[in-house]
Short mmCIF file of C-alpha atoms and ligand atoms in Angstrom, two decimals:
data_model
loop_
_atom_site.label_atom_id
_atom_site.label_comp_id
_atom_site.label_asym_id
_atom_site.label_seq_id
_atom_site.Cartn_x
_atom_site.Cartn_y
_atom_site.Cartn_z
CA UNK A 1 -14.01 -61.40 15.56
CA UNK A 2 -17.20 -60.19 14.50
CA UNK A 3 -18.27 -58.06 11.65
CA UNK A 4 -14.33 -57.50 9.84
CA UNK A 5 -15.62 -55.45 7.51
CA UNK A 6 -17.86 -53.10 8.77
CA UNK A 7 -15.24 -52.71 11.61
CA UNK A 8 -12.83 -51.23 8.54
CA UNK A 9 -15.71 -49.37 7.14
CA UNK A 10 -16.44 -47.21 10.51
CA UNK A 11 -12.85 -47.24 11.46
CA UNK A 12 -12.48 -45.34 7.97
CA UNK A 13 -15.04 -42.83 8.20
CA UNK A 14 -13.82 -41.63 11.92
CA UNK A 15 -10.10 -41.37 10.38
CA UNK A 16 -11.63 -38.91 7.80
CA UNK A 17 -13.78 -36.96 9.72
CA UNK A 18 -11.14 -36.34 11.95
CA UNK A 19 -8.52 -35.58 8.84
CA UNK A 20 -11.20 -33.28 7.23
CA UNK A 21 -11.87 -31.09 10.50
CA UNK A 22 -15.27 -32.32 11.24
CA UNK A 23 -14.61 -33.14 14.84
CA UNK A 24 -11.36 -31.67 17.28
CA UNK A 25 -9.34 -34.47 19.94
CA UNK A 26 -11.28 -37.71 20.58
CA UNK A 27 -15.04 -36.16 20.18
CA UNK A 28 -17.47 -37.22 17.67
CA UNK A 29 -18.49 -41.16 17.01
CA UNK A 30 -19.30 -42.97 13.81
CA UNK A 31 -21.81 -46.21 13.53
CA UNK A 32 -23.23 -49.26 11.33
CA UNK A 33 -26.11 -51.34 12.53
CA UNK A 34 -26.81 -54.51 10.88
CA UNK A 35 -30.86 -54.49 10.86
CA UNK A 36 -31.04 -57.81 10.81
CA UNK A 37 -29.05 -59.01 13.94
CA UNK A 38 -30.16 -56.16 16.01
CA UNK A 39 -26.40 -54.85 16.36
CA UNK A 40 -24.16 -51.56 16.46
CA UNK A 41 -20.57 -51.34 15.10
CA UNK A 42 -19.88 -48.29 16.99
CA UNK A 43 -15.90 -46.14 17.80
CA UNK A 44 -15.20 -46.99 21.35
CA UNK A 45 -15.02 -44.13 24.03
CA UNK A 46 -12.48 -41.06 24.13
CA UNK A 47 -9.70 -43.17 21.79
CA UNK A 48 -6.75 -41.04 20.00
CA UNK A 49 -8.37 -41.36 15.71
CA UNK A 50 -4.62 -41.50 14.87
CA UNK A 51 -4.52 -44.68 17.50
CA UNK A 52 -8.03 -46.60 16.70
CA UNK A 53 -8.06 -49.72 14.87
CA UNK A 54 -10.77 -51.86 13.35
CA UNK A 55 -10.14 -54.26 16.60
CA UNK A 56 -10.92 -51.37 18.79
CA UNK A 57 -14.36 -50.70 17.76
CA UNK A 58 -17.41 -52.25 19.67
CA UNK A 59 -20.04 -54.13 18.95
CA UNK A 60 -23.40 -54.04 21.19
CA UNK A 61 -27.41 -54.04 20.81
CA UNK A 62 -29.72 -51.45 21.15
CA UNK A 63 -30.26 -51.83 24.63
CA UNK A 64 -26.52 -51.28 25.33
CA UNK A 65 -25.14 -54.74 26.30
CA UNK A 66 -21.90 -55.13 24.73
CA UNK A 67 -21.48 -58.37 22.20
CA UNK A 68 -17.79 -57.49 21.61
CA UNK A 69 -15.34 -55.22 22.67
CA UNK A 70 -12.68 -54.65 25.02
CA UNK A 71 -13.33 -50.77 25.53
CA UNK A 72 -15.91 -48.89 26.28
CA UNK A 73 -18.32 -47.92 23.35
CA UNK A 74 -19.03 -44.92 22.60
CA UNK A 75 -20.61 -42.86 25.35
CA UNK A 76 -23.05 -41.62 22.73
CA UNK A 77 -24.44 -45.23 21.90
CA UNK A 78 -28.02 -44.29 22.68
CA UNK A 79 -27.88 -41.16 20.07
CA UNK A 80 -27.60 -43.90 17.43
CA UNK A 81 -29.40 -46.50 19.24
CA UNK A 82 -32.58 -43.87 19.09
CA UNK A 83 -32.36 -43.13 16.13
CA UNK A 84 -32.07 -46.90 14.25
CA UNK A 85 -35.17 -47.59 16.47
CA UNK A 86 -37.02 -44.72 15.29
CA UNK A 87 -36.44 -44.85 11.53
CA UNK A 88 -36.07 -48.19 9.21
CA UNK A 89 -34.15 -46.40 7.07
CA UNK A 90 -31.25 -45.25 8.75
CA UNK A 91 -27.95 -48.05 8.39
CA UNK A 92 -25.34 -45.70 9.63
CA UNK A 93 -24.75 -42.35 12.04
CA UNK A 94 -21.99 -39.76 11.74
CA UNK A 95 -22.39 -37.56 15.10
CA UNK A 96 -19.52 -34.59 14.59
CA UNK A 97 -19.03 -31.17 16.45
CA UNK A 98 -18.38 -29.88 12.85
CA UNK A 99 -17.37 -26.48 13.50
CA UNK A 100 -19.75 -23.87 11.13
CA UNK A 101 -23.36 -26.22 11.77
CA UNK A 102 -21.96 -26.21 15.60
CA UNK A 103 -21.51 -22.76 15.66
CA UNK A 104 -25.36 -22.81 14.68
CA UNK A 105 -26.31 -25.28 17.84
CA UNK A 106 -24.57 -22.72 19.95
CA UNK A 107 -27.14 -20.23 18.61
CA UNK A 108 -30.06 -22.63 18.97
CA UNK A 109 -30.64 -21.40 15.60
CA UNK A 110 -31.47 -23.55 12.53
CA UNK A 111 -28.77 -24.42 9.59
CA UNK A 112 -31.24 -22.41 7.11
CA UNK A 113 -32.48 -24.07 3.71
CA UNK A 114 -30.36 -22.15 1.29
CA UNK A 115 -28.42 -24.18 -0.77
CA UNK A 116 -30.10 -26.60 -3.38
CA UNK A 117 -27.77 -29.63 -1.61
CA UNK A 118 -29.01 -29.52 1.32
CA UNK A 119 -32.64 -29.49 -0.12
CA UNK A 120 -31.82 -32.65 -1.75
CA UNK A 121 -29.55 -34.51 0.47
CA UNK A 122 -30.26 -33.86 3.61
CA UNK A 123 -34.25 -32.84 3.14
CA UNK A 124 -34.02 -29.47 4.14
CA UNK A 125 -33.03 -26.79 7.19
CA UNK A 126 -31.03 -28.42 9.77
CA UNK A 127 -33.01 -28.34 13.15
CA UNK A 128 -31.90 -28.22 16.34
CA UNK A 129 -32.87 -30.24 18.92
CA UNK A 130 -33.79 -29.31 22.63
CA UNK A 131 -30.32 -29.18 24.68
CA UNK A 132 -29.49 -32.39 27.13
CA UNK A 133 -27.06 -33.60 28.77
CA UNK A 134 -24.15 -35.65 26.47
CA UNK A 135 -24.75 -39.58 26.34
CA UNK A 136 -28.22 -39.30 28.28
CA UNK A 137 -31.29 -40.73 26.91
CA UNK A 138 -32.46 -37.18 27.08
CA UNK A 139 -30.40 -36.40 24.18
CA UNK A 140 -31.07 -39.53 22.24
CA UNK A 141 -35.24 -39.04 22.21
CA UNK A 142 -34.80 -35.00 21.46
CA UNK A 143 -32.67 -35.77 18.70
CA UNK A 144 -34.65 -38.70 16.89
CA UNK A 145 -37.60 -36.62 17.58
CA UNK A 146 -36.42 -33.85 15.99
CA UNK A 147 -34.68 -35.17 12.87
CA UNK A 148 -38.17 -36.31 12.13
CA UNK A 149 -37.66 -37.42 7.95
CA UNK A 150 -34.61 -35.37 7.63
CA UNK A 151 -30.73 -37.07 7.17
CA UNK A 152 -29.33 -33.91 9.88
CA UNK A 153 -30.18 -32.57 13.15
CA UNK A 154 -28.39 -30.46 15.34
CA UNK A 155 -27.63 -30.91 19.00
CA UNK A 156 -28.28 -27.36 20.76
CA UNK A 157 -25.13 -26.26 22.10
CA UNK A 158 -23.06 -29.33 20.89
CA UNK A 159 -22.52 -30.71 17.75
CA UNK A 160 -24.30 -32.05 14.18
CA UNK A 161 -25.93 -35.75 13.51
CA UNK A 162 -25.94 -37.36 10.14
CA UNK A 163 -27.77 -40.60 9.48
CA UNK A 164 -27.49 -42.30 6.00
CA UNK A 165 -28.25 -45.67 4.65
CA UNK A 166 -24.90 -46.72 5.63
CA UNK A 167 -22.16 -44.87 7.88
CA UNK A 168 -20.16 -44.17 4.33
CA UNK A 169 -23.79 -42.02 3.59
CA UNK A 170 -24.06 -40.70 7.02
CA UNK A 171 -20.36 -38.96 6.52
CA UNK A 172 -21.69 -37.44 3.31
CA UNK A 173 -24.44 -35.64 4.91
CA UNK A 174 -21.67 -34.89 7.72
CA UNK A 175 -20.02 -33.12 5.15
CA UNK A 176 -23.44 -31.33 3.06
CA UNK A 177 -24.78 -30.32 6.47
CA UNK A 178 -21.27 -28.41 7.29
CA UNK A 179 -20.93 -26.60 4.05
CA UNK A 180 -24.13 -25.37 3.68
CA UNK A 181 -23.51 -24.03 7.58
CA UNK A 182 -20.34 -22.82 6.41
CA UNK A 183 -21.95 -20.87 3.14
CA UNK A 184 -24.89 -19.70 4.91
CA UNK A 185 -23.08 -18.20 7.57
CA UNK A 186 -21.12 -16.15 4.85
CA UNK A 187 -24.07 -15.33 3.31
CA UNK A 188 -25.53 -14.24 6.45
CA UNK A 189 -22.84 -12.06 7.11
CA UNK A 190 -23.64 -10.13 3.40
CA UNK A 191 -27.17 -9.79 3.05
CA UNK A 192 -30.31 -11.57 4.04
CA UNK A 193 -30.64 -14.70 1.93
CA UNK A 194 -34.08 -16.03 1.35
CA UNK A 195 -34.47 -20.01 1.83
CA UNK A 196 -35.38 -21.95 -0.81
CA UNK A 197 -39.23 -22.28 -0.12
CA UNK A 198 -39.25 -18.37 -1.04
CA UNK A 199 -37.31 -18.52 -3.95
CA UNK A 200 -38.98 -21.50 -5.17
CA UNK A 201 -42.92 -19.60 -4.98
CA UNK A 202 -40.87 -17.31 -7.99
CA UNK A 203 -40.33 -20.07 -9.94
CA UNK A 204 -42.86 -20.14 -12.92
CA UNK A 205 -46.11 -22.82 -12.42
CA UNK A 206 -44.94 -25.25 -15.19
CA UNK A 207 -41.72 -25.76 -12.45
ZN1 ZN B 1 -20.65 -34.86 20.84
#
């Protein structure tokens, strides 16, 4: 069987997303693309996180054409697909429904740049891109179009995206993006906090 280890890997990260609340029943899906071949290690389609194995995972190309796998990938392949193709950089994808930074996609409304983390690990606000239909290309090209440099993006009306260096990364971000969602929407609830671009034109010139 192809790719042991990076089956493990993914396997892991979907086990704690799940355990840490970042995604409810069987939604969400975790990847790790090896550059180099051209190929996805991606969670297979609608499968119980208490249930999934390393075995379980697939393993397919950009284009979708399955390599290895008995189930179905994931039916958000071409999310992650887009989004290796459109940036070199990105080794892994963490796509959650994380419930503060969805809460946000509901609103259409930006995870605002107030917390220094997010400025440094994820680049910045959290935008949200256009609404589409789940698993449609549609989805895919608004979302790697909107993430532009960024490590998060939201999915209007549905959920969060991470990218990283490697999926271990991309669950990081996962996990930055929803507590600075979770933090500004306290914050939002007491006063009206300034992002960081305004606080930062206070900050003395030698700064
Ligand atoms: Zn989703």
């Amino acid at each position: 069987m192809r790719y042991p280890d990076l089956r493990k890997r993914v396997t892991a990260v979907a086990r704690k997303a799940y355990d840490r609340g970042l995604v409810a029943a069987t939604s969400g899906n975790y990847s790790q693309f090896d550059r180099e071949a051209g190929l996805m290690v991606i969670t297979p389609s609608g499968l119980d996180y208490g249930l999934m194995a390393p075995e379980d995972l697939v393993v397919l190309d950009l284009a979708g054409h399955v390599v290895e796998g008995d189930l179905p990938p994931s039916s958000e392949w071409r999310l992650h697909a887009h989004l290796y193709k459109m940036r070199r950089d990105i080794g892994g994808v963490a796509h959650t429904h994380s419930p503060y930074a969805t809460a946000f996609a509901t609103l259409d409304r930006p995870i605002p740049n107030l917390l220094i983390e997010l400025q440094m690990f994820c680049g910045g606000a959290v935008n949200v891109a256009p609404f589409a239909l789940p698993g449609s290309e549609e989805l895919g090209e608004g979302a790697a179009r909107t993430i532009g440099d960024r490590k998060a993006v939201l999915l209007s009306h549905h959920g969060a995206v991470a990218v990283g260096e490697s999926v271990e990364d991309a669950l990081k971000v996962a996990f930055w993006v929803e507590d600075a969602a979770r933090i500004a929407h306290l914050a939002l609830t007491i006063g009206q906090p300034r992002e960081l671009e305004e606080v930062s034109k206070d900050l003395p010139a030698e700064y």
